[in-house]
Coordinates of C-alpha atoms in Angstrom, one line a residue:
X1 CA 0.0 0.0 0.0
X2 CA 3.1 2.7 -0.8
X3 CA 1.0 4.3 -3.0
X4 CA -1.4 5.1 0.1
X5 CA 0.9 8.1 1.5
X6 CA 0.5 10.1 -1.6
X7 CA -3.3 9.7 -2.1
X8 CA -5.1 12.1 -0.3
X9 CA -8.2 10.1 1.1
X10 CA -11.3 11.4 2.6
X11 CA -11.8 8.6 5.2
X12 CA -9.1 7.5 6.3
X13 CA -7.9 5.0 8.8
X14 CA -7.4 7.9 11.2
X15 CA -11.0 8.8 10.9
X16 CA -11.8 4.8 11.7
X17 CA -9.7 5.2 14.6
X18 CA -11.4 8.2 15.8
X19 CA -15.0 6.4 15.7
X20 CA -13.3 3.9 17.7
X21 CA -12.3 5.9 20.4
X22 CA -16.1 7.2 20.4
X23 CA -17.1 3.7 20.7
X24 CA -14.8 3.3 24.0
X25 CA -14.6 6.5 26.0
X26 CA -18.0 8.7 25.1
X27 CA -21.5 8.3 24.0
X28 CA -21.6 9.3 20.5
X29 CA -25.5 9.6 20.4
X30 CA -26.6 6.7 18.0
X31 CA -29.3 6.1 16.2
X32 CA -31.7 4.7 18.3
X33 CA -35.2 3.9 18.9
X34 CA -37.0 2.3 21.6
X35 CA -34.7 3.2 23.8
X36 CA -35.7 2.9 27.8
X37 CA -36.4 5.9 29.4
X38 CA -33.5 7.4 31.7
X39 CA -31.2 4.1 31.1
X40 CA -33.9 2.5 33.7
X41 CA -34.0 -1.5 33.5
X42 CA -36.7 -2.8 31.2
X43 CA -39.1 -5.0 32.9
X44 CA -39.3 -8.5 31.8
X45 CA -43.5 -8.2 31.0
X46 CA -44.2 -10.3 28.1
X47 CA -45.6 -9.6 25.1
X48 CA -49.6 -10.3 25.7
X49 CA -49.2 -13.1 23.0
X50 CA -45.9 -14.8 24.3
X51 CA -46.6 -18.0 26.3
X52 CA -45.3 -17.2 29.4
X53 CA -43.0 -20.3 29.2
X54 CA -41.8 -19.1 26.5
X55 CA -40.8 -15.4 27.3
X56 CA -37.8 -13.7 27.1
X57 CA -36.0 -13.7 30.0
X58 CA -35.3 -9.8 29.1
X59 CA -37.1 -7.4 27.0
X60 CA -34.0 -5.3 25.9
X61 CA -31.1 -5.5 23.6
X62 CA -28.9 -3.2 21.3
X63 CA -28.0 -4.5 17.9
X64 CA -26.1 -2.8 15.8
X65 CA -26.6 -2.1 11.8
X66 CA -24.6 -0.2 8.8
X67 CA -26.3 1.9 6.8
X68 CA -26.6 -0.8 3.6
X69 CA -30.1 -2.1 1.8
X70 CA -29.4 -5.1 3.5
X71 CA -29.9 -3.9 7.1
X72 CA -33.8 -3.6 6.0
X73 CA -34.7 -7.0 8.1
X74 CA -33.3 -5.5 11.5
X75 CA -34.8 -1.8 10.7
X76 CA -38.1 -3.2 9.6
X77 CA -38.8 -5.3 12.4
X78 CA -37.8 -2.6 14.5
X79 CA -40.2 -0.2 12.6
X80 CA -43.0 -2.2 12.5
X81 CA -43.0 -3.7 16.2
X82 CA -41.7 -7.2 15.2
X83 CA -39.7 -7.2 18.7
X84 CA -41.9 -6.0 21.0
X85 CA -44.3 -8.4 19.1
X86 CA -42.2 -11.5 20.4
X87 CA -41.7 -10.2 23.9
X88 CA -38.3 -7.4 23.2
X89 CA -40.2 -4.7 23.9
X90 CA -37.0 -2.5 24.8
X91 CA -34.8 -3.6 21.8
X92 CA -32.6 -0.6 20.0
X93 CA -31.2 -0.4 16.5
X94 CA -28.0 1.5 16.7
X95 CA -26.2 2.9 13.5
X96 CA -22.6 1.9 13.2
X97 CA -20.1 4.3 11.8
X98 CA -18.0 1.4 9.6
X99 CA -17.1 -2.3 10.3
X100 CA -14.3 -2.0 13.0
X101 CA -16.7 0.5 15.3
X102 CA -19.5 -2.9 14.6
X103 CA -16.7 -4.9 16.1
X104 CA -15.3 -2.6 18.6
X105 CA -18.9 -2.9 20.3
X106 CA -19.6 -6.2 19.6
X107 CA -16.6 -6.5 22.2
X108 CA -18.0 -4.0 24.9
X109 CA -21.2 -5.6 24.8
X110 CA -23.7 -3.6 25.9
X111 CA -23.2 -3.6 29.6
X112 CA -20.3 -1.6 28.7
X113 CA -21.9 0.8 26.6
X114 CA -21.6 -1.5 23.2
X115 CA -23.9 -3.9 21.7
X116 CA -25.6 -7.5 22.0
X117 CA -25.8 -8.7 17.9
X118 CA -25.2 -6.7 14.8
X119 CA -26.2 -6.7 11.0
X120 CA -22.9 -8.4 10.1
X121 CA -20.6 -9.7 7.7
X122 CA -21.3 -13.5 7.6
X123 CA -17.5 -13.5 8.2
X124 CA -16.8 -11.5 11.0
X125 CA -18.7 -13.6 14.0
X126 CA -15.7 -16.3 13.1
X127 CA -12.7 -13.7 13.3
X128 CA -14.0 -12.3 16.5
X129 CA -14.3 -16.2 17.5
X130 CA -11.1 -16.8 17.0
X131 CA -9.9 -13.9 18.4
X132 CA -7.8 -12.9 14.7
X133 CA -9.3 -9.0 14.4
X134 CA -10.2 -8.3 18.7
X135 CA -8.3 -6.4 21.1
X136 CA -4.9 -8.6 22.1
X137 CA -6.4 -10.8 19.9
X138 CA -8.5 -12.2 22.6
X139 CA -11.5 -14.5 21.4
X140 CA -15.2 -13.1 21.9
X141 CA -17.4 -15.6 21.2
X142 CA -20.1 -14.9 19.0
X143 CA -23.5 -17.0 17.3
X144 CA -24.3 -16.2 13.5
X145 CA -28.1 -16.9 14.3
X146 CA -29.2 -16.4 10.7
X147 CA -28.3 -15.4 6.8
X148 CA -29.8 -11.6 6.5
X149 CA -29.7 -11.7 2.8
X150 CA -28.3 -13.3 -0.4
X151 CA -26.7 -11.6 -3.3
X152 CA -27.6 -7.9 -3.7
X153 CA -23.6 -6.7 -3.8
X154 CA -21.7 -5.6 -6.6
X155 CA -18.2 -4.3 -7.9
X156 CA -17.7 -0.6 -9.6
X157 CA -15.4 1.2 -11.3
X158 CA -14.3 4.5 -12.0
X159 CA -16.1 6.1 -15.6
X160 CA -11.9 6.4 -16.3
X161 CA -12.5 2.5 -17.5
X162 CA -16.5 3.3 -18.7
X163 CA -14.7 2.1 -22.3
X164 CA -13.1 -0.8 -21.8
X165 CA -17.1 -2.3 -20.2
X166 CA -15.3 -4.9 -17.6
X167 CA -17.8 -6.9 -16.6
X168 CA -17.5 -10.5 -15.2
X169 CA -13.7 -10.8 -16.6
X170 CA -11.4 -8.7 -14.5
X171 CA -8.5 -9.7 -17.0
X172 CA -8.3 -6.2 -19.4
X173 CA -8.0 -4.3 -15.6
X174 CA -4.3 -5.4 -15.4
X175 CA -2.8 -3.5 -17.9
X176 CA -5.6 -0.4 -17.7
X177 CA -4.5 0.0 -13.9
X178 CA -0.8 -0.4 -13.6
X179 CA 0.5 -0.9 -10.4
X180 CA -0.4 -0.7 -6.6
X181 CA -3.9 1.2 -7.9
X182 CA -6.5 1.6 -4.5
X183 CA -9.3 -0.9 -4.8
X184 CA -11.8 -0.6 -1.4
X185 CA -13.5 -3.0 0.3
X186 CA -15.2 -2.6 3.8
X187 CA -13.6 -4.9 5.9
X188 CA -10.5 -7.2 5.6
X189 CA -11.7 -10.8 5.4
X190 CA -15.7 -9.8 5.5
X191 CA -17.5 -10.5 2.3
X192 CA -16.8 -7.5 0.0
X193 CA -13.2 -8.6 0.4
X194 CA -13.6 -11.8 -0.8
X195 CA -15.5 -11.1 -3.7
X196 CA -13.2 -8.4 -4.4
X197 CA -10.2 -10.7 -4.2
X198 CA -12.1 -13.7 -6.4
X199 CA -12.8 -11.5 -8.8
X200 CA -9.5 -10.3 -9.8
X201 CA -7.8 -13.6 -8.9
X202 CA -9.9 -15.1 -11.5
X203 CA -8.9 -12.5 -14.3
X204 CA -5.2 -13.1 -13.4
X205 CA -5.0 -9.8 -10.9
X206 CA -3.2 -11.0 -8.0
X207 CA -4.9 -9.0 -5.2
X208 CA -1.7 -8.9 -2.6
X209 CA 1.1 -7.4 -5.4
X210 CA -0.7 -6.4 -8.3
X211 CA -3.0 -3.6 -6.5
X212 CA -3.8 -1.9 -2.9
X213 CA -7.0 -3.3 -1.4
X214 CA -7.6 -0.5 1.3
X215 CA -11.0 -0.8 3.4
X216 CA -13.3 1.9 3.6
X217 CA -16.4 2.4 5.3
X218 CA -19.5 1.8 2.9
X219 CA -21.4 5.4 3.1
X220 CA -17.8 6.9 2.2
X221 CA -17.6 4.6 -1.3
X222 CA -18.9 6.9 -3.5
X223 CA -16.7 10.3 -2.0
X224 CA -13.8 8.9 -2.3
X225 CA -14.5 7.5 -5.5
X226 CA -15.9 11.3 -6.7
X227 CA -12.3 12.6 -5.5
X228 CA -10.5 10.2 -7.5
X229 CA -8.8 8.5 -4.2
X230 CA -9.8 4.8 -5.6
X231 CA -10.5 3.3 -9.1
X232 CA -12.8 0.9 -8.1
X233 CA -14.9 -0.8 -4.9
X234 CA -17.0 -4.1 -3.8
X235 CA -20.1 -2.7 -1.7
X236 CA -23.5 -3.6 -1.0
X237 CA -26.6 -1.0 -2.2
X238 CA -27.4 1.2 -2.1
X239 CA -24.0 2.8 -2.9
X240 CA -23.0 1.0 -6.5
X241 CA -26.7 2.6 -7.7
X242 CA -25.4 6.0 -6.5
X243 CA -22.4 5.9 -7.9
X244 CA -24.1 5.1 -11.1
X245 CA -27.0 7.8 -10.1
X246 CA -24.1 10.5 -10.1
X247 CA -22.0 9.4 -13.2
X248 CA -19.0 9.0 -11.3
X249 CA -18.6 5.3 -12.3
X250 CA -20.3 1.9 -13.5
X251 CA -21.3 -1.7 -12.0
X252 CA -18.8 -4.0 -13.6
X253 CA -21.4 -7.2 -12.2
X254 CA -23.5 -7.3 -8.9
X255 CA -22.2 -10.2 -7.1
X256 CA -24.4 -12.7 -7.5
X257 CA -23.3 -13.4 -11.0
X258 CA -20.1 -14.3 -9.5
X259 CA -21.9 -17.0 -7.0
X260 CA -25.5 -17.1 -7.9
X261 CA -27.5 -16.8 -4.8
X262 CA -24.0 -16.6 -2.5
X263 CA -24.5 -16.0 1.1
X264 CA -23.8 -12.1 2.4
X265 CA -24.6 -10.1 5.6
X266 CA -25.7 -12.2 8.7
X267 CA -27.4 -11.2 12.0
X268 CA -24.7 -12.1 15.0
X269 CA -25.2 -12.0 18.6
X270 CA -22.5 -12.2 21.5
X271 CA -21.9 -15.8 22.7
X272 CA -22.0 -15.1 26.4
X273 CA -25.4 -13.1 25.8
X274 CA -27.3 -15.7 24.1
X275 CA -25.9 -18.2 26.5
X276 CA -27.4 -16.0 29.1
X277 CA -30.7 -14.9 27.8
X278 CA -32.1 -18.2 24.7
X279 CA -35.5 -17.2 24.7
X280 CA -34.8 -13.8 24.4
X281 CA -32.1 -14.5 21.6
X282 CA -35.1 -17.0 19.8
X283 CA -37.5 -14.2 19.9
X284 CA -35.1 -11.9 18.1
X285 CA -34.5 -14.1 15.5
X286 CA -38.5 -14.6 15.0
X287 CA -38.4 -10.9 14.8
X288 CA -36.0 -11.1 12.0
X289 CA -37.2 -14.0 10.1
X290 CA -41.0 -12.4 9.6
X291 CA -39.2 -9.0 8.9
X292 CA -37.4 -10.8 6.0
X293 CA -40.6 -12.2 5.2
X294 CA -42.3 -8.7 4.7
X295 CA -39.3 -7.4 3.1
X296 CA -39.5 -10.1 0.3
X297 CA -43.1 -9.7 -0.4
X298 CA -43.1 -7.4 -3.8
X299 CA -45.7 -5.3 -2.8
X300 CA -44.1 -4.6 0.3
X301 CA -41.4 -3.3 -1.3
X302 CA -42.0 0.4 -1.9
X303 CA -42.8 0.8 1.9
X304 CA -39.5 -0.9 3.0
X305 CA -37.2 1.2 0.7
X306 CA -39.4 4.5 2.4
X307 CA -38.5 3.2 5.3
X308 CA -35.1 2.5 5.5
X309 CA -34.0 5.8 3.4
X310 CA -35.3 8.0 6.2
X311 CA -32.4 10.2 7.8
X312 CA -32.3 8.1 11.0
X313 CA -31.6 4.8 8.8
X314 CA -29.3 4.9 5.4
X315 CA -29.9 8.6 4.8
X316 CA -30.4 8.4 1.3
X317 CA -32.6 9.0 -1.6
X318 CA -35.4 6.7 -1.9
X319 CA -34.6 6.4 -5.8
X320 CA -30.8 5.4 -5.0
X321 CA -32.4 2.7 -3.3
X322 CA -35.6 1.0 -5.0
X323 CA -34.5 0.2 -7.9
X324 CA -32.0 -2.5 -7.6
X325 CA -34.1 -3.5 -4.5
X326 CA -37.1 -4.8 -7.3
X327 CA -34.2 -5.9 -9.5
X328 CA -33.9 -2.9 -11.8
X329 CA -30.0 -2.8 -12.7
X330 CA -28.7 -0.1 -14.5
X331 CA -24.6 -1.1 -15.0
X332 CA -23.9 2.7 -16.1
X333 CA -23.0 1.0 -19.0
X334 CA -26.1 0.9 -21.4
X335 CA -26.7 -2.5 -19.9
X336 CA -30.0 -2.4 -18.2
X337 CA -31.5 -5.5 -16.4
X338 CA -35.2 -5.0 -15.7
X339 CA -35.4 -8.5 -13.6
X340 CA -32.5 -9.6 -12.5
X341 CA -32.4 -13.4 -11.6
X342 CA -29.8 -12.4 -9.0
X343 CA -31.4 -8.9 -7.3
X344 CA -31.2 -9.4 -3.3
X345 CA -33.3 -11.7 -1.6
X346 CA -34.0 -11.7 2.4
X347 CA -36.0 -14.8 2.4
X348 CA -36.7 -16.4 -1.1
X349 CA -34.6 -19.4 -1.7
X350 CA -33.4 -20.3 1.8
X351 CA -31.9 -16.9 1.7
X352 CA -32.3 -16.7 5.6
X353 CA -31.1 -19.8 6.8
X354 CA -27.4 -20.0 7.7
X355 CA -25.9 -23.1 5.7
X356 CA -22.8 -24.0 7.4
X357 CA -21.4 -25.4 4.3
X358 CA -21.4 -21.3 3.2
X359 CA -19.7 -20.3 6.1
X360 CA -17.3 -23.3 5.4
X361 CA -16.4 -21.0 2.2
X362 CA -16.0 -18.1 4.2
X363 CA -13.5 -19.6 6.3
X364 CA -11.7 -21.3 3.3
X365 CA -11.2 -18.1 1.9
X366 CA -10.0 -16.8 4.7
X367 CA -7.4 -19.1 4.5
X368 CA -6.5 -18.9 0.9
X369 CA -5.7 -14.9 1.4
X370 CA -3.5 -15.4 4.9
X371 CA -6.0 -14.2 7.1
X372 CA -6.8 -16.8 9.4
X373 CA -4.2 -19.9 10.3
X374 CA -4.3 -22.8 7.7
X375 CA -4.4 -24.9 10.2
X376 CA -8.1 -23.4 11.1
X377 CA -10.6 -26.3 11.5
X378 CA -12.7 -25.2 9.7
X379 CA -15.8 -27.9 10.1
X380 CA -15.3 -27.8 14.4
X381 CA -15.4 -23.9 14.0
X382 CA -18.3 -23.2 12.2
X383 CA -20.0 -25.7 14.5
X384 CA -19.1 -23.8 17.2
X385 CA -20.6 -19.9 15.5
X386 CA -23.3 -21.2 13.2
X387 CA -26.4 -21.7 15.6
X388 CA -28.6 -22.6 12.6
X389 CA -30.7 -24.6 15.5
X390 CA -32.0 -21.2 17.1
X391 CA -32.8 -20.5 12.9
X392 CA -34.9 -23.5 13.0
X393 CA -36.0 -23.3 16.7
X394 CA -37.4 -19.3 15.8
X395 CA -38.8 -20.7 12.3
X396 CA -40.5 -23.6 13.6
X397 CA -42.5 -21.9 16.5
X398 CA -43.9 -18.9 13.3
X399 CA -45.1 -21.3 11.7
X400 CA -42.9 -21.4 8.7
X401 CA -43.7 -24.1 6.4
X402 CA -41.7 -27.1 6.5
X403 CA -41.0 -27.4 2.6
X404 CA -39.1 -24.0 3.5
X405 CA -37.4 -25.4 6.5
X406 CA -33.7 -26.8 5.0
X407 CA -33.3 -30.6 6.3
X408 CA -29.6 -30.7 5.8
X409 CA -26.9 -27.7 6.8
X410 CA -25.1 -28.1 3.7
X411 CA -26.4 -27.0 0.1
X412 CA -24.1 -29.0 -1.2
X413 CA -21.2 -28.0 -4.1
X414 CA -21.4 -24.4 -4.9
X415 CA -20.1 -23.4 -8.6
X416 CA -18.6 -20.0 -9.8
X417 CA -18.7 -17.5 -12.2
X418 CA -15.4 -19.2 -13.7
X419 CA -16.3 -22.6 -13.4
X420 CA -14.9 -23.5 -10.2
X421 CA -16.2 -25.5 -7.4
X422 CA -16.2 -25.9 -3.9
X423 CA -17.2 -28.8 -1.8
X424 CA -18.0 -28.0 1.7
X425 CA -16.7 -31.8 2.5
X426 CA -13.7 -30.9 1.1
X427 CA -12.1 -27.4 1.6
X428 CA -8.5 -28.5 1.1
X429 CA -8.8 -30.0 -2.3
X430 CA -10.5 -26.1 -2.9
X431 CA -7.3 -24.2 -1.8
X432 CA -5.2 -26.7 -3.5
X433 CA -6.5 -26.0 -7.0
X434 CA -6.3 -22.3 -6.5
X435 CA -3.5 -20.5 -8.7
X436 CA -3.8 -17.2 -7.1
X437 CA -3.6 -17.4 -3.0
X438 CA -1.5 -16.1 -0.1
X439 CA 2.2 -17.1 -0.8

């Protein structure tokens, strides 16, 4: 990252550092609602339609959320009463300032002045498991309690390259950006990382030498884009439809043509709290699963996007926002998809149940690029984060069908863009065949 000292950035890791320091030693006044009145302790009443036996043995918790389309299950529910409906009367929805705040709470907790469970990166709940991306590196245990979303992500470019129409071949990007050029992504090792990194590996970019993948909170994409401080980014929406919106760049491919219907964000609560409080951890995740119900429901779909543009929320134009969230691509390029077969989807598909075999990827990748030990076990760890039983458990007791109920964790052997595969049974024989990885 040499070329990082002479680019001029407007978020910088300074200004990461700074929201980290809010995170620890002030109240920084978050977005919030529901919150209890003069910090007193929420009863534990029920919700009037909550068997007793089955009530949350609290009514209050603070999860966190980054202002992304895909933080629309947590904000709905929130919005329209799904908590309180299932007993968490006192829950809050906090806005995050980037990835590393997310994380920097996730450790405080929220007797601490942090929070319980986040909109995450499906990634993330294993790195703070394993203790690679905490404080000393010490572990904090965390549950990935369901999938928020599938696809709905996508890689852009500067308009500098609007001629050469890079779609899902990265190849002609090698000679067009020389050397040590600034891609962003959001977080090292989360998801827009990895797709980041596939992508160019596949087109013979080697991610590591051949360019400077620098991470940059998502709501700051398009700036620094604007001011020239990176030539392209991997994000989730609504921010590759405003780049596009503002003519500052293009979509070279949302990311669900390179994995069709690949796993992305994830909702993540701290170990110790669900541990603690089960029934109150279950009811959250009923909350969420009927929010990403609602939110999948076509006709719901102008509401949602109302919703979750408000100021409090994403803070963003409604029209930056609805279109790719019916489908509606437009690549910047002349390329317009009216239907997209890979648009985001929060429950469609199984798109809210946590395969483990996907989080077996996650890990695998996170291997391949030197970010977690390659002697990770990868099948005892994601046993240990993926609590797809409190998935079930919450689905079960709504009354979700069982044809949509998964009867195996695995969906079996995923295929790329480029024609690789991955077996979840086998993640070695994956790494192995891999030309491009961590030396």
């Amino acid at each position: 990252m040499s070329n990082l000292s002479r680019r001029k950035f407007i978020i910088t890791a300074g200004v990461t550092a700074a929201g980290t320091l809010l995170a620890h030693g002030c109240s920084s006044s978050p977005t919030t609602s529901n919150a209890t009145p003069g910090g007193a302790t929420p009863s534990a009443t029920p919700a009037v339609n909550i068997n007793p036996a089955d009530a949350p043995e609290v009514t209050a918790a603070k999860l966190g959320f980054i202002a992304l389309t895909d933080a629309a299950p947590l904000i709905i529910a929130q919005e329209k009463g799904l908590f309180a409906k299932y007993g968490m009367k006192d829950v809050q929805v906090t806005k995050q300032a980037s990835w590393p705040v997310t994380r920097d709470n996730l450790e405080l907790g929220s007797e601490k002045g942090g929070i319980d469970g986040a909109h995450i990166l499906s990634p993330m709940p294993y790195h703070m498991t394993l203790g690679t991306i905490t404080k000393g590196n010490q572990p904090v245990p965390m549950y990935l309690v369901a999938r928020l979303n599938t696809n709905g992500q996508a890689i852009s470019l500067s308009k500098k390259y609007l001629d050469l129409k890079v779609g899902t071949d990265s190849a002609p990007l090698k000679a067009a950006f020389g050397q040590n050029v600034p891609v962003a992504i959001t977080f090292p090792g989360g998801t827009h990382d990895l797709w980041m990194r596939y992508w160019l590996a596949a087109g013979g970019i080697n991610p590591d030498t051949d360019v400077s993948v620098i991470p940059i909170p998502p709501p700051q994409m398009v700036a620094n884009m604007k001011s020239g401080s990176m030539e392209a980014f991997c994000v989730g929406e609504p921010w590759n439809a405003q780049l596009v919106t503002q003519k500052v760049g293009y979509t070279a491919l949302v990311t669900g043509e390179l994995w069709k219907d690949h796993p992305e964000k994830a909702l993540a609560l701290r170990g110790d709290w669900v541990d603690k409080n089960p029934k109150a951890a279950k009811a959250i995740t009923m909350a969420v699963l009927e929010a990403q119900q609602w939110c999948d429901k076509a006709e719901n779909q102008d509401e949602m996007c109302q919703i979750i543009s408000q100021d409090k929320w994403l803070k963003v134009p409604v029209a930056d926002i609805i279109g790719r969230s019916k489908g509606q691509i437009d690549y910047g390029t002349g390329r317009i998809e009216a239907a997209s077969p890979v648009a985001m989807k929060f429950w469609a598909d199984n798109a809210s149940y946590p395969y483990k075999s996907h989080d077996a990827w996650f890990l695998a990748e996170n291997i391949r690029w030197g970010y977690i030990p390659a002697t990770t076990d990868i099948k005892a760890t994601v046993d240990k984060v993926n609590r797809e039983d409190i998935w079930k458990a919450a689905a079960t007791t709504l009354g979700v069908p069982a044809a949509q109920i998964p009867t195996t964790t695995s969906r079996g052997v995923e295929t790329f863009f480029d024609g690789v595969k991955f077996d979840p049974e086998k993640p070695e024989e994956y790494l192995k065949s891999l030309v491009i990885k961590k030396a």
